[in-house]
XYZ file of C-alpha atoms in Angstrom:
704
model
C -31.388 100.215 -7.155
C -28.860 100.509 -4.756
C -25.209 99.127 -5.209
C -23.528 96.420 -3.822
C -20.424 96.369 -2.853
C -17.821 93.419 -4.136
C -16.413 93.267 -0.629
C -19.996 91.814 0.091
C -20.439 89.864 -2.384
C -17.245 87.871 -1.401
C -17.962 87.591 1.824
C -21.350 85.775 0.735
C -20.023 83.734 -1.166
C -17.728 82.852 1.265
C -20.102 82.367 3.956
C -22.273 80.190 1.257
C -19.077 77.829 0.356
C -18.034 76.880 4.512
C -22.295 76.670 5.005
C -22.020 73.903 1.871
C -18.644 72.452 3.570
C -20.522 71.994 7.473
C -23.528 70.370 5.677
C -21.165 68.267 3.462
C -19.400 67.153 6.628
C -22.344 66.560 8.922
C -24.025 64.381 5.784
C -20.898 62.125 5.786
C -20.529 61.661 9.906
C -24.845 61.351 9.975
C -23.735 58.691 7.290
C -21.240 57.076 9.379
C -22.779 56.473 12.635
C -26.552 55.474 10.527
C -23.941 52.690 9.402
C -21.867 51.865 12.434
C -25.570 51.521 14.722
C -27.725 50.374 11.965
C -25.875 47.836 9.339
C -22.738 46.595 10.958
C -25.220 46.206 14.558
C -24.786 42.011 14.038
C -21.860 42.436 12.539
C -20.449 43.883 16.283
C -22.517 42.116 18.362
C -20.918 38.982 16.645
C -17.251 40.057 17.274
C -18.510 41.049 21.109
C -19.464 37.261 21.988
C -16.154 36.290 19.559
C -14.941 38.037 22.592
C -16.607 35.913 25.443
C -16.639 33.025 23.596
C -13.773 30.191 23.047
C -13.843 27.149 21.001
C -12.656 24.088 22.758
C -11.421 20.769 20.950
C -11.104 17.946 22.869
C -9.669 15.399 21.395
C -11.167 11.625 20.959
C -8.566 8.838 21.804
C -7.105 6.589 18.842
C -8.650 3.249 18.153
C -6.302 0.066 19.579
C -4.876 -2.195 16.827
C -5.533 -6.562 17.985
C -3.999 -9.426 17.170
C -5.876 -12.318 15.548
C -6.768 -13.204 19.080
C -8.491 -9.973 20.475
C -5.007 -9.052 22.012
C -3.931 -5.241 22.222
C -0.901 -4.303 20.046
C -1.414 -0.800 19.986
C -2.621 0.991 22.858
C -3.200 4.478 24.448
C -1.845 5.989 27.842
C -1.871 9.316 28.930
C 0.796 11.720 28.315
C 0.983 15.359 30.084
C 1.781 17.516 27.930
C 3.367 21.560 28.349
C 0.931 24.228 26.465
C 1.313 28.273 25.776
C -1.433 29.856 25.106
C -0.150 32.247 23.068
C -2.413 34.890 23.369
C -2.173 35.515 26.706
C 1.874 35.470 25.974
C 1.406 38.640 23.545
C -0.714 40.485 26.534
C 0.974 39.975 29.429
C 5.073 39.069 28.103
C 6.614 41.328 26.788
C 9.054 40.455 24.041
C 12.496 41.064 26.319
C 10.904 38.760 29.091
C 10.078 35.895 26.378
C 13.586 34.474 26.454
C 13.720 34.355 30.349
C 10.555 32.747 30.351
C 11.161 30.029 27.866
C 14.623 29.901 29.747
C 13.020 29.340 33.651
C 10.091 26.843 31.884
C 13.461 24.689 29.793
C 15.067 24.186 33.081
C 12.691 23.557 35.637
C 11.570 20.577 32.930
C 14.886 19.602 32.321
C 15.501 19.311 36.550
C 13.168 16.605 36.128
C 15.561 14.492 33.933
C 13.609 15.252 30.641
C 16.442 17.163 28.991
C 14.621 20.278 27.026
C 16.382 23.064 24.893
C 15.032 26.805 25.042
C 15.280 26.292 21.332
C 12.530 23.644 21.068
C 10.092 25.313 23.156
C 11.069 28.423 20.715
C 10.608 26.700 17.726
C 7.072 25.325 18.782
C 5.652 29.054 20.430
C 6.515 30.693 16.389
C 5.727 27.579 14.337
C 2.816 28.970 12.114
C 1.771 25.644 11.928
C -0.486 27.177 15.083
C -2.530 30.098 15.006
C -2.044 33.580 16.643
C -4.145 32.329 19.563
C -3.869 29.137 20.065
C -2.334 26.517 22.787
C 0.698 25.608 22.042
C 2.009 21.860 22.686
C 5.960 22.572 23.137
C 6.814 19.464 25.532
C 4.828 16.185 26.253
C 5.250 12.982 28.636
C 6.030 15.363 31.661
C 5.657 14.052 35.214
C 2.842 14.219 37.395
C 5.000 16.300 40.022
C 6.325 19.104 37.456
C 2.486 19.004 36.533
C 2.154 20.320 40.292
C 4.337 22.835 40.036
C 3.389 24.299 36.836
C 0.154 24.729 38.657
C 1.393 26.150 41.526
C 3.809 28.621 39.991
C 1.495 29.709 37.726
C 1.937 33.215 38.951
C 5.683 32.914 37.360
C 4.855 31.243 34.034
C 2.346 33.311 32.203
C 0.214 31.610 29.674
C 1.738 28.033 30.628
C -0.563 25.174 31.758
C -0.788 22.178 31.089
C -3.609 20.021 29.359
C -3.697 15.784 29.171
C -3.585 14.186 26.171
C -3.691 10.465 24.779
C -0.458 9.005 22.781
C 0.606 5.413 21.832
C 1.785 2.230 24.022
C 3.383 -0.570 22.622
C 3.000 -3.690 25.164
C 4.551 -5.742 22.775
C 7.500 -3.250 22.506
C 9.173 -4.432 18.944
C 6.762 -6.694 17.824
C 5.952 -6.674 14.779
C 6.818 -2.515 14.644
C 7.024 -2.666 10.529
C 3.594 -3.935 9.680
C 2.344 -2.169 12.958
C 4.007 0.928 11.637
C 3.812 4.686 13.665
C 2.206 7.949 14.710
C 3.210 11.741 14.226
C 2.220 15.115 14.272
C 0.843 16.301 10.649
C 3.285 17.583 7.942
C 1.928 20.521 5.583
C 1.767 18.286 2.898
C -1.284 16.002 5.677
C -2.593 18.882 6.986
C -4.063 19.618 2.893
C -4.859 15.940 2.272
C -7.098 15.708 4.656
C -8.390 19.302 5.454
C -11.907 18.075 4.133
C -11.765 14.801 6.240
C -14.931 14.386 8.214
C -12.680 13.803 11.449
C -11.882 17.299 11.731
C -8.094 17.376 11.375
C -6.229 19.897 13.706
C -2.664 21.644 13.758
C -1.379 19.937 16.295
C -2.719 16.129 16.146
C -1.112 13.014 14.792
C -1.886 10.440 12.321
C -0.724 7.600 10.921
C 2.643 7.403 9.159
C 3.318 3.603 8.068
C 1.836 0.779 8.101
C -1.802 -0.019 9.835
C -1.400 2.685 11.329
C -1.903 4.717 7.976
C -3.400 1.713 5.769
C -6.207 2.150 8.450
C -6.286 5.748 9.343
C -9.859 6.500 8.904
C -10.906 4.055 11.036
C -8.545 4.007 13.944
C -9.245 8.259 13.646
C -11.160 9.342 16.194
C -13.604 12.116 15.736
C -12.816 15.278 17.761
C -15.794 16.871 20.160
C -15.896 20.518 21.565
C -16.859 22.971 23.936
C -17.849 26.639 23.756
C -17.186 28.505 26.593
C -18.203 31.468 27.599
C -15.255 33.343 29.526
C -14.410 36.562 31.707
C -12.066 38.831 30.837
C -9.981 37.129 33.272
C -9.846 34.506 31.094
C -11.849 32.530 33.644
C -14.819 29.838 32.399
C -17.931 31.278 33.319
C -20.580 28.943 31.159
C -20.560 26.470 29.037
C -22.662 26.790 25.745
C -22.392 23.856 23.449
C -20.943 20.432 24.385
C -20.198 17.915 21.831
C -18.601 14.917 23.308
C -15.640 12.902 21.197
C -15.979 9.465 20.052
C -13.223 7.338 19.843
C -11.503 5.918 17.189
C -12.562 2.283 15.795
C -10.652 -1.307 16.754
C -8.596 -2.675 14.093
C -8.355 -6.665 14.625
C -5.445 -8.185 12.608
C -4.940 -11.474 11.188
C -1.069 -12.013 12.343
C -1.170 -13.805 15.581
C 1.613 -12.030 17.981
C 3.132 -15.797 19.388
C 3.619 -16.716 15.587
C 5.079 -13.550 15.087
C 7.243 -13.180 18.336
C 8.843 -16.535 17.381
C 9.305 -15.888 13.164
C 11.181 -12.639 14.092
C 13.295 -15.013 16.702
C 14.149 -17.414 14.360
C 14.864 -14.328 11.703
C 17.083 -13.167 13.647
C 18.492 -16.420 14.853
C 19.084 -17.560 11.026
C 21.144 -14.578 9.567
C 23.742 -14.387 13.450
C 24.101 -18.105 12.442
C 24.662 -16.929 9.010
C 27.331 -14.230 9.954
C 29.695 -17.373 12.116
C 30.378 -18.913 8.772
C 33.060 -16.099 8.055
C 33.919 -15.206 4.666
C 35.026 -17.479 1.365
C 37.196 -16.992 -1.186
C 35.448 -16.777 -4.361
C 37.090 -17.719 -7.692
C 37.996 -14.124 -9.635
C 36.562 -12.355 -7.166
C 38.481 -12.751 -3.646
C 37.601 -13.087 0.073
C 33.768 -13.072 0.232
C 31.778 -12.477 3.899
C 29.013 -13.459 5.132
C 27.876 -10.288 6.774
C 24.207 -11.252 6.681
C 23.049 -7.598 8.142
C 19.364 -8.076 7.270
C 16.435 -10.064 6.370
C 12.393 -10.840 5.729
C 10.329 -13.810 6.554
C 6.582 -14.120 5.736
C 3.895 -16.195 6.814
C 1.026 -16.607 4.842
C -2.627 -19.054 4.903
C -2.629 -19.645 2.046
C -6.645 -20.633 1.877
C -7.528 -16.891 2.015
C -4.188 -14.880 1.779
C -4.306 -14.101 5.410
C -1.127 -12.282 6.434
C 0.082 -14.495 10.081
C 3.410 -13.329 10.673
C 5.565 -10.577 8.968
C 8.877 -10.034 10.103
C 11.665 -7.725 8.965
C 15.311 -7.192 10.329
C 16.865 -5.308 11.772
C 13.858 -3.792 13.423
C 13.005 -0.605 15.537
C 11.056 0.688 18.689
C 7.421 2.376 17.537
C 7.794 4.773 21.014
C 10.906 6.586 19.588
C 8.217 8.218 17.438
C 5.392 8.939 20.611
C 7.324 12.013 21.574
C 8.527 13.375 17.781
C 11.351 11.520 16.968
C 14.345 14.092 16.954
C 16.039 15.010 13.569
C 19.596 12.598 14.405
C 17.490 9.670 15.295
C 15.138 9.637 12.690
C 18.468 10.465 10.131
C 20.437 6.788 11.824
C 16.750 4.539 11.297
C 17.006 5.796 7.372
C 20.632 5.437 6.765
C 21.597 2.582 4.408
C 24.931 2.004 6.115
C 22.900 0.802 9.254
C 20.788 -1.297 6.793
C 17.646 0.784 6.801
C 15.788 -0.345 10.008
C 12.720 1.650 9.073
C 12.644 -0.410 5.753
C 9.371 -3.344 5.901
C 11.839 -5.378 3.124
C 8.567 -7.753 3.177
C 6.573 -5.896 1.477
C 9.696 -3.175 0.549
C 12.771 -4.873 -0.203
C 13.668 -6.270 -4.218
C 15.264 -9.325 -4.797
C 16.264 -11.467 -7.276
C 13.906 -14.594 -6.085
C 17.104 -16.956 -7.636
C 15.564 -20.652 -8.034
C 12.491 -19.748 -5.995
C 11.242 -18.726 -8.907
C 11.863 -22.434 -11.274
C 8.348 -23.178 -10.729
C 7.043 -20.690 -12.473
C 9.126 -21.468 -15.261
C 8.174 -25.314 -15.287
C 4.388 -24.204 -15.271
C 4.853 -21.965 -18.511
C 7.135 -25.068 -19.830
C 3.842 -27.226 -18.873
C 0.958 -24.489 -19.834
C 2.652 -23.692 -23.364
C 3.137 -27.928 -23.964
C 7.031 -27.468 -24.233
C 6.710 -30.446 -21.619
C 4.063 -32.286 -23.103
C 3.736 -35.543 -25.765
C 4.599 -33.912 -28.190
C 7.081 -31.406 -26.442
C 10.930 -31.574 -26.216
C 10.319 -33.209 -23.105
C 7.937 -35.166 -20.997
C 7.398 -34.796 -17.630
C 9.428 -37.947 -17.301
C 12.168 -37.965 -19.808
C 15.499 -37.797 -18.875
C 17.558 -35.042 -19.421
C 21.667 -35.185 -19.202
C 22.381 -32.030 -16.061
C 26.697 -32.079 -16.936
C 27.050 -28.408 -15.104
C 27.114 -26.389 -18.389
C 25.182 -25.718 -20.603
C 25.713 -24.015 -24.231
C 23.163 -22.116 -26.005
C 22.885 -23.513 -29.502
C 24.548 -22.319 -32.218
C 26.294 -20.130 -30.225
C 29.961 -19.862 -29.736
C 30.661 -16.896 -27.555
C 31.726 -16.984 -24.334
C 28.705 -15.518 -22.451
C 26.721 -18.561 -24.331
C 27.665 -20.428 -21.747
C 25.521 -20.798 -18.339
C 26.516 -23.434 -15.218
C 24.814 -25.143 -11.969
C 26.731 -23.325 -8.923
C 29.754 -24.693 -8.859
C 29.674 -26.354 -12.237
C 28.410 -29.634 -10.800
C 27.185 -32.279 -12.932
C 23.738 -33.833 -11.587
C 23.345 -36.196 -13.917
C 20.293 -37.585 -15.448
C 17.288 -35.191 -14.523
C 13.401 -35.098 -15.149
C 11.183 -32.346 -14.195
C 10.307 -33.641 -11.185
C 14.344 -34.082 -10.193
C 14.854 -30.534 -11.789
C 13.156 -28.850 -8.565
C 14.255 -31.044 -6.229
C 18.032 -30.758 -6.689
C 17.392 -27.322 -8.134
C 19.236 -28.284 -11.829
C 19.828 -24.370 -13.461
C 21.428 -26.755 -16.485
C 17.503 -28.169 -17.172
C 15.793 -25.085 -16.750
C 18.331 -22.923 -19.313
C 17.653 -25.770 -21.792
C 13.804 -24.775 -21.070
C 14.560 -21.352 -22.086
C 16.611 -21.650 -24.992
C 13.803 -23.588 -26.551
C 11.219 -21.440 -25.630
C 13.202 -19.069 -27.908
C 14.399 -21.733 -30.464
C 10.843 -23.522 -31.763
C 9.125 -20.232 -32.273
C 7.180 -19.602 -28.704
C 6.793 -16.282 -26.983
C 10.325 -15.147 -26.112
C 8.689 -13.509 -22.400
C 6.086 -17.068 -22.662
C 7.688 -17.205 -18.215
C 7.084 -13.633 -17.744
C 3.975 -13.853 -18.446
C 3.355 -17.516 -17.092
C 5.310 -15.549 -14.019
C 3.043 -12.846 -14.361
C -0.345 -14.913 -13.778
C 0.871 -15.795 -10.103
C 1.431 -12.193 -9.477
C 5.128 -11.164 -9.931
C 5.989 -7.777 -11.692
C 3.356 -6.027 -9.571
C 1.853 -5.514 -6.363
C 0.087 -7.879 -4.118
C -2.234 -5.603 -3.343
C -1.598 -6.542 0.832
C -3.424 -3.927 3.050
C -0.540 -1.617 3.705
C 0.555 0.963 2.120
C 4.316 1.348 -0.164
C 4.410 -1.563 -1.449
C 7.148 -2.394 -3.786
C 6.188 -4.354 -7.300
C 9.400 -5.989 -7.860
C 10.330 -5.728 -11.779
C 9.772 -8.380 -14.188
C 12.168 -8.001 -16.978
C 9.725 -8.515 -20.916
C 11.664 -7.505 -24.076
C 9.282 -4.427 -24.601
C 10.437 -2.877 -21.177
C 14.364 -3.801 -22.490
C 14.260 -2.025 -25.345
C 12.833 1.020 -23.611
C 15.161 1.103 -20.860
C 17.397 1.238 -23.590
C 15.495 4.479 -25.378
C 15.177 6.085 -22.092
C 19.251 5.675 -21.231
C 20.996 4.286 -23.750
C 24.505 4.310 -21.097
C 22.995 2.365 -18.910
C 21.396 -0.012 -20.979
C 23.618 -0.198 -23.733
C 21.539 -3.200 -25.505
C 18.392 -2.667 -26.759
C 17.644 -6.433 -27.959
C 16.170 -8.946 -25.813
C 18.686 -11.660 -26.233
C 18.491 -15.745 -25.821
C 20.892 -15.711 -22.890
C 18.381 -13.067 -20.973
C 15.577 -15.681 -21.455
C 18.130 -17.991 -19.758
C 18.512 -15.869 -17.007
C 14.909 -15.622 -15.897
C 13.736 -18.637 -16.153
C 15.969 -19.097 -12.913
C 15.336 -15.934 -11.378
C 18.140 -14.359 -12.214
C 19.360 -11.598 -14.081
C 16.620 -8.489 -14.132
C 13.786 -10.634 -12.342
C 12.565 -9.143 -8.939
C 10.425 -9.412 -6.434
C 9.387 -9.060 -2.602
C 9.181 -11.556 -0.284
C 5.344 -11.370 -0.264
C 5.611 -11.361 -3.731
C 7.525 -14.824 -3.940
C 5.100 -16.262 -1.036
C 1.615 -15.075 -2.407
C 2.661 -17.066 -6.064
C 3.905 -20.121 -3.705
C 0.540 -19.900 -1.951
C -1.137 -20.508 -5.331
C 0.759 -23.649 -6.238
C -0.072 -24.947 -2.278
C -4.105 -24.042 -2.416
C -4.480 -24.909 -6.310
C -4.792 -22.179 -8.290
C -6.068 -19.310 -6.522
C -4.292 -15.448 -6.325
C -5.384 -14.135 -3.695
C -4.546 -10.391 -2.424
C -2.777 -11.141 1.318
C -5.162 -9.172 3.944
C -3.603 -7.613 7.153
C -6.449 -6.441 8.402
C -9.839 -8.919 9.642
C -12.294 -6.390 10.882
C -12.666 -3.181 11.660
C -14.768 -3.241 15.676
C -16.806 -1.332 17.917
C -14.563 0.418 20.912
C -16.932 -0.492 23.334
C -18.606 -3.287 21.914
C -16.229 -4.398 20.334
C -18.805 -6.109 17.338
C -17.877 -5.526 14.191
C -18.535 -2.857 12.133
C -16.943 -4.132 9.078
C -15.712 -7.072 7.920
C -12.477 -7.950 5.445
C -13.350 -11.135 3.820
C -10.898 -12.810 1.143
C -10.120 -11.056 -2.641
C -9.359 -13.168 -5.366
C -7.071 -12.059 -7.539
C -7.258 -14.170 -10.059
C -7.716 -18.516 -10.758
C -5.562 -19.867 -12.671
C -5.309 -22.926 -15.324
C -3.987 -25.611 -12.551
C -5.217 -29.351 -14.065
C -3.396 -32.510 -12.441
C -1.199 -32.966 -15.225
C 0.698 -29.561 -14.379
C 0.418 -29.460 -10.317
C 1.620 -33.396 -9.392
C 5.221 -32.607 -11.406
C 6.063 -29.361 -9.741
C 4.156 -30.921 -6.588
C 6.295 -34.097 -6.343
C 9.336 -31.845 -7.221
C 8.879 -29.657 -4.543
C 8.099 -32.165 -2.256
C 11.593 -33.452 -2.788
C 13.610 -30.476 -1.972
C 12.513 -31.337 1.778
C 12.359 -35.287 1.189
C 14.633 -36.610 -1.484
C 17.482 -38.897 -0.435
C 18.708 -41.589 -3.041
C 22.244 -42.683 -3.714
C 23.902 -39.824 -2.072
C 21.882 -37.034 -3.869
C 19.600 -35.211 -1.560
C 17.349 -32.108 -1.706
C 18.481 -28.753 -1.594
C 16.710 -28.133 1.661
C 16.959 -32.479 2.949
C 19.471 -31.514 5.856
C 17.924 -28.779 6.797
C 15.191 -30.679 7.919
C 16.772 -33.556 8.845
C 18.583 -31.209 11.387
C 15.712 -30.416 13.566
C 14.881 -33.927 13.342
C 11.928 -32.580 11.316
C 7.771 -34.855 11.562
C 7.663 -35.608 7.958
C 4.721 -38.623 7.990
C 2.222 -36.349 10.014
C 3.453 -32.482 8.701
C 4.610 -33.368 5.137
C 6.210 -30.204 3.778
C 7.121 -28.746 0.069
C 9.785 -26.144 -0.733
C 12.623 -24.774 -2.265
C 15.928 -23.475 -1.701
C 16.925 -20.250 -3.771
C 20.279 -18.524 -3.976
C 20.734 -15.714 -5.701
C 23.446 -13.028 -6.808
C 22.708 -9.482 -6.519
C 24.868 -6.408 -7.960
C 26.736 -4.289 -5.861
C 28.831 -0.932 -6.832
C 31.743 -1.619 -4.483
C 33.219 -4.686 -3.303
C 31.577 -8.206 -3.939
C 29.117 -8.875 -1.020
C 28.153 -12.653 -0.332
C 24.921 -14.239 -2.194
C 21.385 -13.630 -0.731
C 19.611 -16.772 0.675
C 15.950 -17.696 0.083
C 13.566 -20.251 1.169
C 9.448 -20.971 0.162
C 7.983 -23.559 1.746
C 4.361 -25.342 2.140
C 2.839 -27.662 4.303
C 1.455 -30.129 5.622
C 0.673 -31.891 2.748
C -1.975 -32.428 1.233
C -4.036 -29.532 2.410
C -1.528 -26.299 3.774
C -2.233 -24.131 6.147
C 1.464 -22.346 5.992
C 3.341 -20.845 3.169
C 6.447 -19.185 4.627
C 9.966 -16.784 2.545
C 12.584 -15.999 4.294
C 15.492 -14.195 2.704
C 18.508 -13.583 4.231
C 20.629 -10.675 2.844
C 24.516 -11.879 1.538
C 24.077 -15.157 4.196
C 25.086 -17.745 0.966
C 23.418 -20.910 -0.062
C 19.787 -21.446 0.464
C 19.490 -24.687 1.308
C 22.130 -23.867 3.945
C 21.244 -20.705 6.305
C 17.250 -19.704 4.800
C 15.570 -23.395 4.473
C 16.683 -23.830 8.039
C 15.422 -21.165 9.318
C 11.751 -21.784 7.845
C 12.684 -25.941 9.342
C 12.926 -24.421 12.362
C 9.423 -22.395 11.871
C 7.183 -24.988 11.139
C 8.723 -27.665 13.082
C 7.281 -25.810 15.955
C 4.164 -25.275 14.313
C 3.723 -28.709 13.740
C 4.714 -30.057 16.787
C 2.177 -27.601 18.978
C 5.579 -25.425 20.172
C 5.101 -21.885 19.690
C 5.379 -19.749 22.984
C 3.033 -17.582 24.195
C 4.851 -13.571 24.039
C 5.188 -12.122 27.309
C 4.266 -8.388 27.375
C 6.078 -5.902 28.175
C 4.457 -5.014 31.865
C 4.404 -9.104 31.693
C 8.266 -9.636 31.445
C 8.702 -7.016 33.642
C 6.934 -8.247 36.238
C 8.672 -12.056 35.632
C 11.927 -10.528 35.511
C 11.321 -8.657 39.286
C 9.809 -11.932 40.660
C 13.007 -13.920 39.601
C 15.360 -11.501 41.175
C 13.480 -11.404 44.600
C 13.116 -14.940 44.528
C 16.871 -14.622 43.535
C 17.515 -12.574 46.331
C 16.420 -15.019 48.270
C 17.819 -18.080 47.595
C 15.082 -19.348 45.784
C 15.188 -20.472 42.782
C 11.855 -20.807 42.241
C 9.839 -23.487 39.193
C 12.979 -23.472 36.524
C 10.310 -24.971 34.586
C 8.082 -22.488 34.702
C 10.083 -19.535 34.013
C 12.023 -21.004 31.194
C 8.524 -21.301 29.438
C 7.308 -17.927 30.314
C 10.939 -17.451 28.544
C 10.585 -19.034 25.518
C 8.122 -16.465 23.819
C 11.445 -14.525 23.751
C 12.583 -16.496 20.581
């Protein structure tokens, strides 16, 4: 047998190993080629298609907001926006050149008078709210001249282009700003909330932030369209593969009348100005208190169905400030308590002690429980001696003494006259007897809750406050939660007395008060206030959805309860006997109110609000309704730090009702109409022609 050397056997082994390795490498290479050519073919096809296709989102115009007569309160207008295509910039502009591009762009925009900082463009370009290949909006509302300039010099601004978007416009300026609200760019939380919405929100879209714009967002928001296009390697569109047209948002028609709205806003501002003219007064134990009258609210309702006819809050703001994005400093000013919170809608968010406007609901509690009645402590007509001071029975402490305003004695008063003259002492006596005669200690609160106090009214607006209706249980819970702030866990008779006249811990919004008075005016029905009347097709104007009245509850309201309350409130504006007059008699007399043809009932209120600093003036309130016997209007106004309700708040409502009664509500002009009128007047003046003075005066009347 031949012998194989060790060297030969080693060589064969090495060749075998190398062959196996080579075979394994070829097998792996073959598998990879097979995977790439066969298994991933569709994936690469789709990727290649993606490189050649682009989807272009086409935003839909937002629906308009109309008043009850169909006049446009919020509309749209085109805005030319500067955008930067991130993909183009990444491919064609180096990092070192990027700052120079932003500087040149900011310079050109600023030259047109629209001051733009490089940092603002950088912040928009770097925002993580846009995808890596998105067209990022960096500046809005540029001029057509600048648009043409950028188009002609596109080679100097790679990736920079312009697009036309629709933005909000307000034909009546600041009118109804609080109830209309404003729109703004989606924030992170909103983007998450609308992610599953069918109307497909994009990162740079706008959304309703407050007011009607927010509450009716789903109706106002249009449905975006899109185009799928094929592009070449130079990003030129070579074919349109798919086109879905955008669908405009629906219009929303409101119940408010812009003429009434303008008048109410004007009279509210006038009332605050007149209140400031009172100057200051000396208050015993407090020193000089000034009537600052910095803010207030007024609302007008239709008591027959709960429709909101007008809603005014002062100070106000210009919603146009938000159209192109508001600066941080401007927003901070609008949110500043030192500027009296112009963004706050005081009608639904301002919480005030209702003061004596609350007394009719205490009267209802006394009548409904039988505290006033044939077997009660008094009958409706029983006189009670008001000596100006009331002491809780069997109580000797000074804290047990309660007084009328100024401790003024009113003499013998029954329930009607106690409402007409606003006798605190009469209602203190009722409140004390709720406790003393084993009635529920919260009988007043139970009655007030039936009228809607202590809970949101359900108005079709967001962010409504619910006020506060204090109870013994609530007092105990507050004490257990924070004993330092609420040291007394037990409900005392004095608490019931304060609650009975709308003071103490009672808080209500102007809308809650107006809603409660609507129950008195309409005969016992509590409605949820409605601001929206219908959603309309934007093309045909036909209703897509109509909103009817919403009844919350029906109250027990027989004549034996209704009549004395109505008669007492009617006397507030008309009673004049032997030197005693209703608390709003003078206010209505001063405007020459037509009581015979348009009778009004109402109630004044003057409330104290605690201030952590120096003492402040009382808050003035008035709630009224008319014309009797079938009221069509309920009005409530609150003037902060303004003094007595009968002196300053009642005249505001008296002037509004007087204009309505005499059909003297002027037609308000749009901003464009005012501009044209003023330009015409200026031209006539320059020519020495004063024109039609009467017509000019009528045109200006709507600006109240």
